[in-house]
Amino acid sequence: MAKLNINGKTRDVQVESDTPLLWVIREQVGLTGTKYGCGVAQCGACSVHINGEVMRSCSIRVSDVKPTDKIISIEGISPNSSHAIQKAWLALDVPQCGYCQSGMIMSVVALLKTRPNPTDAEIDAQITNACRCSTYHRIRQAIKVAATRISAGGGTL
Ligand code: FES
Ligand code: FES
């Protein structure tokens, strides 16, 4: 039994203590926007925020998360997919297959909180998520569009 705070709601889940947080989010709670890619903290498809920090949920045991920790998944950043970063993603038609993009967006939210106008080098250093469709160029462009809009008051993180 574990008690988790996910997207502002308390969830009681019946799982083994070593169950990866990713599977709890997807299979116990039913939030399937968070994806399984590699399972070994490499690809970033499973990225969520825990207390504001981007983390790879495939490699966090549910027993390592406290009931007071605030977990945010892609479903939690906007009730209607209208987050400024999601809008920039749509405007630039970023996704191809889309599989990696939830994790990408969670990483970008975290990036822009610490680097409101990131350089290409900062983007490359901090957005280490993998995209098998190689949408990296559009991702970088969309990050800059989102950053410009947010700094002009067109959305919050
Ligand atoms: S599935 Fe977690 S980093 Fe790849
Ligand atoms: S859009 Fe297909 S893996 Fe990134």
mmCIF file of N, CA and C in Angstrom, residues 26-154:
data_model
loop_
_atom_site.group_PDB
_atom_site.id
_atom_site.type_symbol
_atom_site.label_atom_id
_atom_site.label_comp_id
_atom_site.label_asym_id
_atom_site.label_seq_id
_atom_site.Cartn_x
_atom_site.Cartn_y
_atom_site.Cartn_z
ATOM 1 N N ARG A 26 0.834 4.819 -14.559
ATOM 2 C CA ARG A 26 0.128 4.335 -15.752
ATOM 3 C C ARG A 26 -0.961 3.313 -15.407
ATOM 4 N N GLU A 27 -0.582 2.295 -14.610
ATOM 5 C CA GLU A 27 -1.470 1.144 -14.483
ATOM 6 C C GLU A 27 -2.379 1.205 -13.261
ATOM 7 N N GLN A 28 -1.911 1.782 -12.179
ATOM 8 C CA GLN A 28 -2.773 1.882 -10.995
ATOM 9 C C GLN A 28 -3.654 3.128 -11.075
ATOM 10 N N VAL A 29 -3.056 4.240 -11.504
ATOM 11 C CA VAL A 29 -3.785 5.509 -11.511
ATOM 12 C C VAL A 29 -4.432 5.759 -12.880
ATOM 13 N N GLY A 30 -3.907 5.146 -13.922
ATOM 14 C CA GLY A 30 -4.539 5.262 -15.241
ATOM 15 C C GLY A 30 -4.167 6.508 -16.022
ATOM 16 N N LEU A 31 -3.075 7.144 -15.636
ATOM 17 C CA LEU A 31 -2.610 8.318 -16.383
ATOM 18 C C LEU A 31 -1.564 7.842 -17.390
ATOM 19 N N THR A 32 -1.987 7.653 -18.616
ATOM 20 C CA THR A 32 -1.128 6.987 -19.603
ATOM 21 C C THR A 32 -0.345 7.948 -20.488
ATOM 22 N N GLY A 33 -0.402 9.236 -20.168
ATOM 23 C CA GLY A 33 0.417 10.185 -20.929
ATOM 24 C C GLY A 33 1.899 9.984 -20.674
ATOM 25 N N THR A 34 2.242 9.478 -19.506
ATOM 26 C CA THR A 34 3.638 9.195 -19.166
ATOM 27 C C THR A 34 4.008 7.854 -19.794
ATOM 28 N N LYS A 35 5.070 7.843 -20.579
ATOM 29 C CA LYS A 35 5.369 6.678 -21.419
ATOM 30 C C LYS A 35 6.545 5.849 -20.924
ATOM 31 N N TYR A 36 6.501 4.583 -21.316
ATOM 32 C CA TYR A 36 7.634 3.673 -21.091
ATOM 33 C C TYR A 36 8.474 3.610 -22.363
ATOM 34 N N GLY A 37 9.749 3.905 -22.228
ATOM 35 C CA GLY A 37 10.645 3.777 -23.378
ATOM 36 C C GLY A 37 11.717 2.750 -23.111
ATOM 37 N N CYS A 38 12.702 3.146 -22.321
ATOM 38 C CA CYS A 38 13.860 2.275 -22.091
ATOM 39 C C CYS A 38 13.779 1.519 -20.766
ATOM 40 N N GLY A 39 13.175 2.136 -19.765
ATOM 41 C CA GLY A 39 13.110 1.527 -18.438
ATOM 42 C C GLY A 39 14.383 1.652 -17.621
ATOM 43 N N VAL A 40 15.382 2.338 -18.158
ATOM 44 C CA VAL A 40 16.654 2.443 -17.430
ATOM 45 C C VAL A 40 17.160 3.896 -17.353
ATOM 46 N N ALA A 41 16.213 4.833 -17.253
ATOM 47 C CA ALA A 41 16.550 6.242 -17.018
ATOM 48 C C ALA A 41 17.373 6.883 -18.132
ATOM 49 N N GLN A 42 17.237 6.366 -19.337
ATOM 50 C CA GLN A 42 18.016 6.920 -20.436
ATOM 51 C C GLN A 42 17.211 7.804 -21.380
ATOM 52 N N CYS A 43 15.988 7.408 -21.712
ATOM 53 C CA CYS A 43 15.293 8.079 -22.826
ATOM 54 C C CYS A 43 14.452 9.277 -22.405
ATOM 55 N N GLY A 44 13.955 9.292 -21.189
ATOM 56 C CA GLY A 44 13.154 10.423 -20.710
ATOM 57 C C GLY A 44 11.674 10.348 -21.034
ATOM 58 N N ALA A 45 11.224 9.297 -21.698
ATOM 59 C CA ALA A 45 9.797 9.201 -22.049
ATOM 60 C C ALA A 45 8.906 9.186 -20.812
ATOM 61 N N CYS A 46 9.446 8.743 -19.694
ATOM 62 C CA CYS A 46 8.671 8.586 -18.455
ATOM 63 C C CYS A 46 8.785 9.790 -17.524
ATOM 64 N N SER A 47 9.281 10.921 -18.038
ATOM 65 C CA SER A 47 9.577 12.068 -17.169
ATOM 66 C C SER A 47 8.327 12.643 -16.513
ATOM 67 N N VAL A 48 8.425 12.867 -15.220
ATOM 68 C CA VAL A 48 7.397 13.567 -14.442
ATOM 69 C C VAL A 48 8.127 14.562 -13.547
ATOM 70 N N HIS A 49 7.366 15.393 -12.877
ATOM 71 C CA HIS A 49 7.972 16.282 -11.880
ATOM 72 C C HIS A 49 7.672 15.736 -10.488
ATOM 73 N N ILE A 50 8.675 15.777 -9.635
ATOM 74 C CA ILE A 50 8.472 15.480 -8.220
ATOM 75 C C ILE A 50 9.004 16.673 -7.440
ATOM 76 N N ASN A 51 8.091 17.346 -6.757
ATOM 77 C CA ASN A 51 8.432 18.579 -6.043
ATOM 78 C C ASN A 51 9.130 19.572 -6.964
ATOM 79 N N GLY A 52 8.645 19.658 -8.188
ATOM 80 C CA GLY A 52 9.145 20.656 -9.138
ATOM 81 C C GLY A 52 10.371 20.253 -9.919
ATOM 82 N N GLU A 53 10.919 19.101 -9.615
ATOM 83 C CA GLU A 53 12.134 18.664 -10.301
ATOM 84 C C GLU A 53 11.785 17.557 -11.284
ATOM 85 N N VAL A 54 12.330 17.641 -12.493
ATOM 86 C CA VAL A 54 12.011 16.605 -13.474
ATOM 87 C C VAL A 54 12.771 15.322 -13.124
ATOM 88 N N MET A 55 12.044 14.201 -13.121
ATOM 89 C CA MET A 55 12.607 12.915 -12.727
ATOM 90 C C MET A 55 12.141 11.838 -13.698
ATOM 91 N N ARG A 56 12.922 10.787 -13.819
ATOM 92 C CA ARG A 56 12.564 9.686 -14.714
ATOM 93 C C ARG A 56 11.874 8.587 -13.897
ATOM 94 N N SER A 57 10.571 8.499 -14.071
ATOM 95 C CA SER A 57 9.748 7.707 -13.155
ATOM 96 C C SER A 57 9.957 6.209 -13.301
ATOM 97 N N CYS A 58 10.575 5.769 -14.387
ATOM 98 C CA CYS A 58 10.840 4.329 -14.538
ATOM 99 C C CYS A 58 11.869 3.847 -13.532
ATOM 100 N N SER A 59 12.649 4.761 -13.008
ATOM 101 C CA SER A 59 13.771 4.376 -12.155
ATOM 102 C C SER A 59 13.605 4.847 -10.719
ATOM 103 N N ILE A 60 12.366 5.164 -10.346
ATOM 104 C CA ILE A 60 12.070 5.551 -8.961
ATOM 105 C C ILE A 60 11.118 4.520 -8.386
ATOM 106 N N ARG A 61 11.496 3.886 -7.291
ATOM 107 C CA ARG A 61 10.597 2.926 -6.640
ATOM 108 C C ARG A 61 9.492 3.682 -5.917
ATOM 109 N N VAL A 62 8.321 3.129 -5.918
ATOM 110 C CA VAL A 62 7.204 3.811 -5.282
ATOM 111 C C VAL A 62 7.495 4.043 -3.796
ATOM 112 N N SER A 63 8.276 3.164 -3.188
ATOM 113 C CA SER A 63 8.594 3.330 -1.765
ATOM 114 C C SER A 63 9.535 4.507 -1.518
ATOM 115 N N ASP A 64 10.148 5.020 -2.583
ATOM 116 C CA ASP A 64 11.038 6.175 -2.425
ATOM 117 C C ASP A 64 10.295 7.506 -2.507
ATOM 118 N N VAL A 65 8.996 7.448 -2.747
ATOM 119 C CA VAL A 65 8.195 8.672 -2.852
ATOM 120 C C VAL A 65 7.344 8.808 -1.598
ATOM 121 N N LYS A 66 7.411 9.969 -0.980
ATOM 122 C CA LYS A 66 6.643 10.202 0.252
ATOM 123 C C LYS A 66 5.227 10.690 -0.093
ATOM 124 N N PRO A 67 4.268 10.447 0.808
ATOM 125 C CA PRO A 67 2.894 10.928 0.551
ATOM 126 C C PRO A 67 2.827 12.439 0.355
ATOM 127 N N THR A 68 3.766 13.162 0.940
ATOM 128 C CA THR A 68 3.755 14.626 0.819
ATOM 129 C C THR A 68 4.459 15.118 -0.444
ATOM 130 N N ASP A 69 5.153 14.244 -1.144
ATOM 131 C CA ASP A 69 5.814 14.662 -2.390
ATOM 132 C C ASP A 69 4.750 14.978 -3.437
ATOM 133 N N LYS A 70 4.978 16.046 -4.154
ATOM 134 C CA LYS A 70 4.011 16.446 -5.185
ATOM 135 C C LYS A 70 4.480 15.955 -6.553
ATOM 136 N N ILE A 71 3.745 14.972 -7.054
ATOM 137 C CA ILE A 71 4.059 14.399 -8.367
ATOM 138 C C ILE A 71 3.149 15.067 -9.396
ATOM 139 N N ILE A 72 3.750 15.534 -10.469
ATOM 140 C CA ILE A 72 2.957 16.102 -11.568
ATOM 141 C C ILE A 72 3.296 15.320 -12.838
ATOM 142 N N SER A 73 2.260 14.816 -13.484
ATOM 143 C CA SER A 73 2.450 14.149 -14.778
ATOM 144 C C SER A 73 2.004 15.103 -15.887
ATOM 145 N N ILE A 74 2.151 14.682 -17.124
ATOM 146 C CA ILE A 74 1.764 15.540 -18.251
ATOM 147 C C ILE A 74 0.293 15.963 -18.132
ATOM 148 N N GLU A 75 -0.545 15.101 -17.574
ATOM 149 C CA GLU A 75 -1.967 15.449 -17.437
ATOM 150 C C GLU A 75 -2.172 16.573 -16.430
ATOM 151 N N GLY A 76 -1.175 16.788 -15.575
ATOM 152 C CA GLY A 76 -1.327 17.760 -14.500
ATOM 153 C C GLY A 76 -0.847 19.163 -14.838
ATOM 154 N N ILE A 77 -0.225 19.347 -16.000
ATOM 155 C CA ILE A 77 0.290 20.693 -16.276
ATOM 156 C C ILE A 77 -0.781 21.614 -16.841
ATOM 157 N N SER A 78 -1.860 21.045 -17.352
ATOM 158 C CA SER A 78 -2.962 21.857 -17.869
ATOM 159 C C SER A 78 -4.215 20.985 -17.919
ATOM 160 N N PRO A 79 -5.362 21.521 -17.523
ATOM 161 C CA PRO A 79 -6.586 20.702 -17.563
ATOM 162 C C PRO A 79 -7.081 20.457 -18.983
ATOM 163 N N ASN A 80 -6.640 21.288 -19.930
ATOM 164 C CA ASN A 80 -7.179 21.169 -21.300
ATOM 165 C C ASN A 80 -6.100 21.312 -22.374
ATOM 166 N N SER A 81 -4.907 20.882 -22.050
ATOM 167 C CA SER A 81 -3.788 20.923 -23.008
ATOM 168 C C SER A 81 -3.508 22.327 -23.526
ATOM 169 N N SER A 82 -3.723 23.321 -22.668
ATOM 170 C CA SER A 82 -3.515 24.699 -23.109
ATOM 171 C C SER A 82 -2.295 25.350 -22.462
ATOM 172 N N HIS A 83 -1.420 24.534 -21.911
ATOM 173 C CA HIS A 83 -0.180 25.064 -21.356
ATOM 174 C C HIS A 83 0.610 25.753 -22.470
ATOM 175 N N ALA A 84 1.331 26.804 -22.122
ATOM 176 C CA ALA A 84 2.060 27.583 -23.134
ATOM 177 C C ALA A 84 3.019 26.705 -23.943
ATOM 178 N N ILE A 85 3.606 25.726 -23.301
ATOM 179 C CA ILE A 85 4.531 24.855 -24.042
ATOM 180 C C ILE A 85 3.748 23.941 -24.979
ATOM 181 N N GLN A 86 2.624 23.435 -24.525
ATOM 182 C CA GLN A 86 1.799 22.613 -25.425
ATOM 183 C C GLN A 86 1.321 23.426 -26.629
ATOM 184 N N LYS A 87 0.974 24.691 -26.405
ATOM 185 C CA LYS A 87 0.537 25.539 -27.523
ATOM 186 C C LYS A 87 1.673 25.756 -28.513
ATOM 187 N N ALA A 88 2.876 25.969 -28.001
ATOM 188 C CA ALA A 88 4.026 26.147 -28.898
ATOM 189 C C ALA A 88 4.287 24.863 -29.675
ATOM 190 N N TRP A 89 4.125 23.727 -29.006
ATOM 191 C CA TRP A 89 4.317 22.427 -29.691
ATOM 192 C C TRP A 89 3.333 22.283 -30.859
ATOM 193 N N LEU A 90 2.086 22.702 -30.605
ATOM 194 C CA LEU A 90 1.077 22.625 -31.668
ATOM 195 C C LEU A 90 1.383 23.624 -32.781
ATOM 196 N N ALA A 91 1.772 24.841 -32.398
ATOM 197 C CA ALA A 91 2.021 25.878 -33.398
ATOM 198 C C ALA A 91 3.130 25.470 -34.355
ATOM 199 N N LEU A 92 4.133 24.784 -33.833
ATOM 200 C CA LEU A 92 5.253 24.384 -34.683
ATOM 201 C C LEU A 92 5.149 22.935 -35.153
ATOM 202 N N ASP A 93 4.014 22.297 -34.845
ATOM 203 C CA ASP A 93 3.792 20.940 -35.329
ATOM 204 C C ASP A 93 4.972 20.028 -34.951
ATOM 205 N N VAL A 94 5.346 20.090 -33.677
ATOM 206 C CA VAL A 94 6.563 19.401 -33.233
ATOM 207 C C VAL A 94 6.467 17.877 -33.317
ATOM 208 N N PRO A 95 5.397 17.248 -32.801
ATOM 209 C CA PRO A 95 5.435 15.780 -32.716
ATOM 210 C C PRO A 95 5.400 15.112 -34.083
ATOM 211 N N GLN A 96 6.078 13.975 -34.143
ATOM 212 C CA GLN A 96 5.927 13.122 -35.322
ATOM 213 C C GLN A 96 5.090 11.941 -34.858
ATOM 214 N N CYS A 97 5.683 10.871 -34.356
ATOM 215 C CA CYS A 97 4.833 9.807 -33.787
ATOM 216 C C CYS A 97 4.240 10.249 -32.453
ATOM 217 N N GLY A 98 4.942 11.139 -31.750
ATOM 218 C CA GLY A 98 4.439 11.709 -30.514
ATOM 219 C C GLY A 98 4.833 10.964 -29.251
ATOM 220 N N TYR A 99 5.424 9.782 -29.388
ATOM 221 C CA TYR A 99 5.634 8.932 -28.214
ATOM 222 C C TYR A 99 6.500 9.607 -27.148
ATOM 223 N N CYS A 100 7.515 10.307 -27.566
ATOM 224 C CA CYS A 100 8.455 10.904 -26.606
ATOM 225 C C CYS A 100 7.985 12.238 -26.050
ATOM 226 N N GLN A 101 6.925 12.804 -26.648
ATOM 227 C CA GLN A 101 6.693 14.240 -26.445
ATOM 228 C C GLN A 101 6.166 14.613 -25.057
ATOM 229 N N SER A 102 5.446 13.719 -24.399
ATOM 230 C CA SER A 102 5.030 14.041 -23.022
ATOM 231 C C SER A 102 6.253 14.256 -22.144
ATOM 232 N N GLY A 103 7.197 13.348 -22.266
ATOM 233 C CA GLY A 103 8.416 13.466 -21.474
ATOM 234 C C GLY A 103 9.210 14.700 -21.858
ATOM 235 N N MET A 104 9.237 14.986 -23.156
ATOM 236 C CA MET A 104 9.946 16.189 -23.621
ATOM 237 C C MET A 104 9.339 17.424 -22.968
ATOM 238 N N ILE A 105 8.023 17.515 -23.026
ATOM 239 C CA ILE A 105 7.351 18.712 -22.502
ATOM 240 C C ILE A 105 7.603 18.850 -21.004
ATOM 241 N N MET A 106 7.575 17.746 -20.271
ATOM 242 C CA MET A 106 7.851 17.835 -18.831
ATOM 243 C C MET A 106 9.277 18.333 -18.590
ATOM 244 N N SER A 107 10.209 17.892 -19.410
ATOM 245 C CA SER A 107 11.594 18.358 -19.258
ATOM 246 C C SER A 107 11.710 19.832 -19.619
ATOM 247 N N VAL A 108 10.953 20.258 -20.634
ATOM 248 C CA VAL A 108 11.027 21.664 -21.056
ATOM 249 C C VAL A 108 10.402 22.577 -20.002
ATOM 250 N N VAL A 109 9.313 22.153 -19.377
ATOM 251 C CA VAL A 109 8.741 22.961 -18.291
ATOM 252 C C VAL A 109 9.808 23.201 -17.221
ATOM 253 N N ALA A 110 10.504 22.143 -16.857
ATOM 254 C CA ALA A 110 11.541 22.270 -15.823
ATOM 255 C C ALA A 110 12.679 23.166 -16.298
ATOM 256 N N LEU A 111 13.048 23.025 -17.565
ATOM 257 C CA LEU A 111 14.129 23.864 -18.107
ATOM 258 C C LEU A 111 13.763 25.341 -18.015
ATOM 259 N N LEU A 112 12.561 25.691 -18.489
ATOM 260 C CA LEU A 112 12.192 27.113 -18.556
ATOM 261 C C LEU A 112 11.991 27.723 -17.174
ATOM 262 N N LYS A 113 11.755 26.887 -16.167
ATOM 263 C CA LYS A 113 11.656 27.429 -14.803
ATOM 264 C C LYS A 113 13.011 27.938 -14.324
ATOM 265 N N THR A 114 14.075 27.318 -14.777
ATOM 266 C CA THR A 114 15.405 27.746 -14.328
ATOM 267 C C THR A 114 16.125 28.587 -15.378
ATOM 268 N N ARG A 115 15.755 28.414 -16.631
ATOM 269 C CA ARG A 115 16.378 29.168 -17.733
ATOM 270 C C ARG A 115 15.256 29.724 -18.609
ATOM 271 N N PRO A 116 14.731 30.903 -18.267
ATOM 272 C CA PRO A 116 13.546 31.415 -18.991
ATOM 273 C C PRO A 116 13.797 31.663 -20.477
ATOM 274 N N ASN A 117 15.038 31.953 -20.855
ATOM 275 C CA ASN A 117 15.371 32.157 -22.270
ATOM 276 C C ASN A 117 16.628 31.347 -22.596
ATOM 277 N N PRO A 118 16.501 30.056 -22.707
ATOM 278 C CA PRO A 118 17.692 29.211 -22.831
ATOM 279 C C PRO A 118 18.375 29.347 -24.189
ATOM 280 N N THR A 119 19.694 29.233 -24.152
ATOM 281 C CA THR A 119 20.472 29.188 -25.391
ATOM 282 C C THR A 119 20.398 27.768 -25.967
ATOM 283 N N ASP A 120 20.843 27.624 -27.198
ATOM 284 C CA ASP A 120 20.890 26.283 -27.792
ATOM 285 C C ASP A 120 21.733 25.345 -26.931
ATOM 286 N N ALA A 121 22.838 25.844 -26.423
ATOM 287 C CA ALA A 121 23.728 25.006 -25.615
ATOM 288 C C ALA A 121 23.028 24.565 -24.329
ATOM 289 N N GLU A 122 22.276 25.486 -23.728
ATOM 290 C CA GLU A 122 21.553 25.125 -22.498
ATOM 291 C C GLU A 122 20.455 24.108 -22.799
ATOM 292 N N ILE A 123 19.781 24.286 -23.922
ATOM 293 C CA ILE A 123 18.757 23.307 -24.309
ATOM 294 C C ILE A 123 19.405 21.939 -24.513
ATOM 295 N N ASP A 124 20.487 21.918 -25.245
ATOM 296 C CA ASP A 124 21.137 20.633 -25.529
ATOM 297 C C ASP A 124 21.645 19.971 -24.244
ATOM 298 N N ALA A 125 22.108 20.791 -23.296
ATOM 299 C CA ALA A 125 22.662 20.237 -22.061
ATOM 300 C C ALA A 125 21.569 19.681 -21.154
ATOM 301 N N GLN A 126 20.408 20.334 -21.158
ATOM 302 C CA GLN A 126 19.382 19.947 -20.170
ATOM 303 C C GLN A 126 18.278 19.068 -20.730
ATOM 304 N N ILE A 127 18.026 19.179 -22.022
ATOM 305 C CA ILE A 127 16.973 18.326 -22.603
ATOM 306 C C ILE A 127 17.685 17.111 -23.198
ATOM 307 N N THR A 128 17.843 16.115 -22.377
ATOM 308 C CA THR A 128 18.580 14.913 -22.793
ATOM 309 C C THR A 128 17.630 13.782 -23.187
ATOM 310 N N ASN A 129 16.354 14.093 -23.298
ATOM 311 C CA ASN A 129 15.366 13.098 -23.729
ATOM 312 C C ASN A 129 15.677 12.652 -25.157
ATOM 313 N N ALA A 130 15.338 11.413 -25.456
ATOM 314 C CA ALA A 130 15.564 10.874 -26.800
ATOM 315 C C ALA A 130 14.278 10.935 -27.618
ATOM 316 N N CYS A 131 14.434 11.241 -28.900
ATOM 317 C CA CYS A 131 13.311 11.214 -29.841
ATOM 318 C C CYS A 131 13.737 10.384 -31.044
ATOM 319 N N ARG A 132 13.113 9.230 -31.203
ATOM 320 C CA ARG A 132 13.505 8.345 -32.313
ATOM 321 C C ARG A 132 13.084 8.919 -33.659
ATOM 322 N N CYS A 133 12.128 9.838 -33.652
ATOM 323 C CA CYS A 133 11.729 10.499 -34.906
ATOM 324 C C CYS A 133 12.612 11.703 -35.199
ATOM 325 N N SER A 134 13.514 12.001 -34.295
ATOM 326 C CA SER A 134 14.491 13.077 -34.481
ATOM 327 C C SER A 134 13.825 14.440 -34.715
ATOM 328 N N THR A 135 12.932 14.797 -33.830
ATOM 329 C CA THR A 135 12.264 16.099 -33.940
ATOM 330 C C THR A 135 13.037 17.198 -33.201
ATOM 331 N N TYR A 136 14.282 16.975 -32.953
ATOM 332 C CA TYR A 136 15.059 17.878 -32.093
ATOM 333 C C TYR A 136 15.060 19.323 -32.590
ATOM 334 N N HIS A 137 15.130 19.496 -33.917
ATOM 335 C CA HIS A 137 15.193 20.864 -34.441
ATOM 336 C C HIS A 137 13.904 21.620 -34.117
ATOM 337 N N ARG A 138 12.757 20.960 -34.326
ATOM 338 C CA ARG A 138 11.493 21.638 -34.035
ATOM 339 C C ARG A 138 11.302 21.817 -32.533
ATOM 340 N N ILE A 139 11.792 20.876 -31.758
ATOM 341 C CA ILE A 139 11.711 21.031 -30.299
ATOM 342 C C ILE A 139 12.455 22.295 -29.867
ATOM 343 N N ARG A 140 13.643 22.462 -30.406
ATOM 344 C CA ARG A 140 14.429 23.640 -30.024
ATOM 345 C C ARG A 140 13.702 24.929 -30.440
ATOM 346 N N GLN A 141 13.141 24.927 -31.635
ATOM 347 C CA GLN A 141 12.394 26.113 -32.097
ATOM 348 C C GLN A 141 11.183 26.367 -31.198
ATOM 349 N N ALA A 142 10.469 25.311 -30.844
ATOM 350 C CA ALA A 142 9.263 25.473 -30.033
ATOM 351 C C ALA A 142 9.599 25.942 -28.622
ATOM 352 N N ILE A 143 10.720 25.493 -28.099
ATOM 353 C CA ILE A 143 11.149 25.980 -26.776
ATOM 354 C C ILE A 143 11.327 27.491 -26.837
ATOM 355 N N LYS A 144 11.928 27.972 -27.916
ATOM 356 C CA LYS A 144 12.184 29.422 -28.012
ATOM 357 C C LYS A 144 10.879 30.199 -28.208
ATOM 358 N N VAL A 145 9.955 29.630 -28.966
ATOM 359 C CA VAL A 145 8.641 30.275 -29.119
ATOM 360 C C VAL A 145 7.940 30.340 -27.772
ATOM 361 N N ALA A 146 7.933 29.231 -27.041
ATOM 362 C CA ALA A 146 7.281 29.201 -25.726
ATOM 363 C C ALA A 146 7.950 30.186 -24.779
ATOM 364 N N ALA A 147 9.268 30.218 -24.781
ATOM 365 C CA ALA A 147 9.993 31.116 -23.882
ATOM 366 C C ALA A 147 9.641 32.566 -24.179
ATOM 367 N N THR A 148 9.586 32.916 -25.464
ATOM 368 C CA THR A 148 9.256 34.299 -25.850
ATOM 369 C C THR A 148 7.837 34.649 -25.417
ATOM 370 N N ARG A 149 6.899 33.735 -25.662
ATOM 371 C CA ARG A 149 5.502 33.997 -25.294
ATOM 372 C C ARG A 149 5.348 34.128 -23.783
ATOM 373 N N ILE A 150 5.990 33.242 -23.048
ATOM 374 C CA ILE A 150 5.846 33.257 -21.582
ATOM 375 C C ILE A 150 6.470 34.541 -21.020
ATOM 376 N N SER A 151 7.628 34.924 -21.543
ATOM 377 C CA SER A 151 8.266 36.138 -21.015
ATOM 378 C C SER A 151 7.465 37.389 -21.369
ATOM 379 N N ALA A 152 6.624 37.293 -22.422
ATOM 380 C CA ALA A 152 5.753 38.421 -22.799
ATOM 381 C C ALA A 152 4.394 38.355 -22.107
ATOM 382 N N GLY A 153 4.247 37.405 -21.205
ATOM 383 C CA GLY A 153 2.995 37.303 -20.453
ATOM 384 C C GLY A 153 1.980 36.354 -21.068
ATOM 385 N N GLY A 154 2.404 35.594 -22.081
ATOM 386 C CA GLY A 154 1.474 34.708 -22.769
ATOM 387 C C GLY A 154 1.447 33.306 -22.211
#
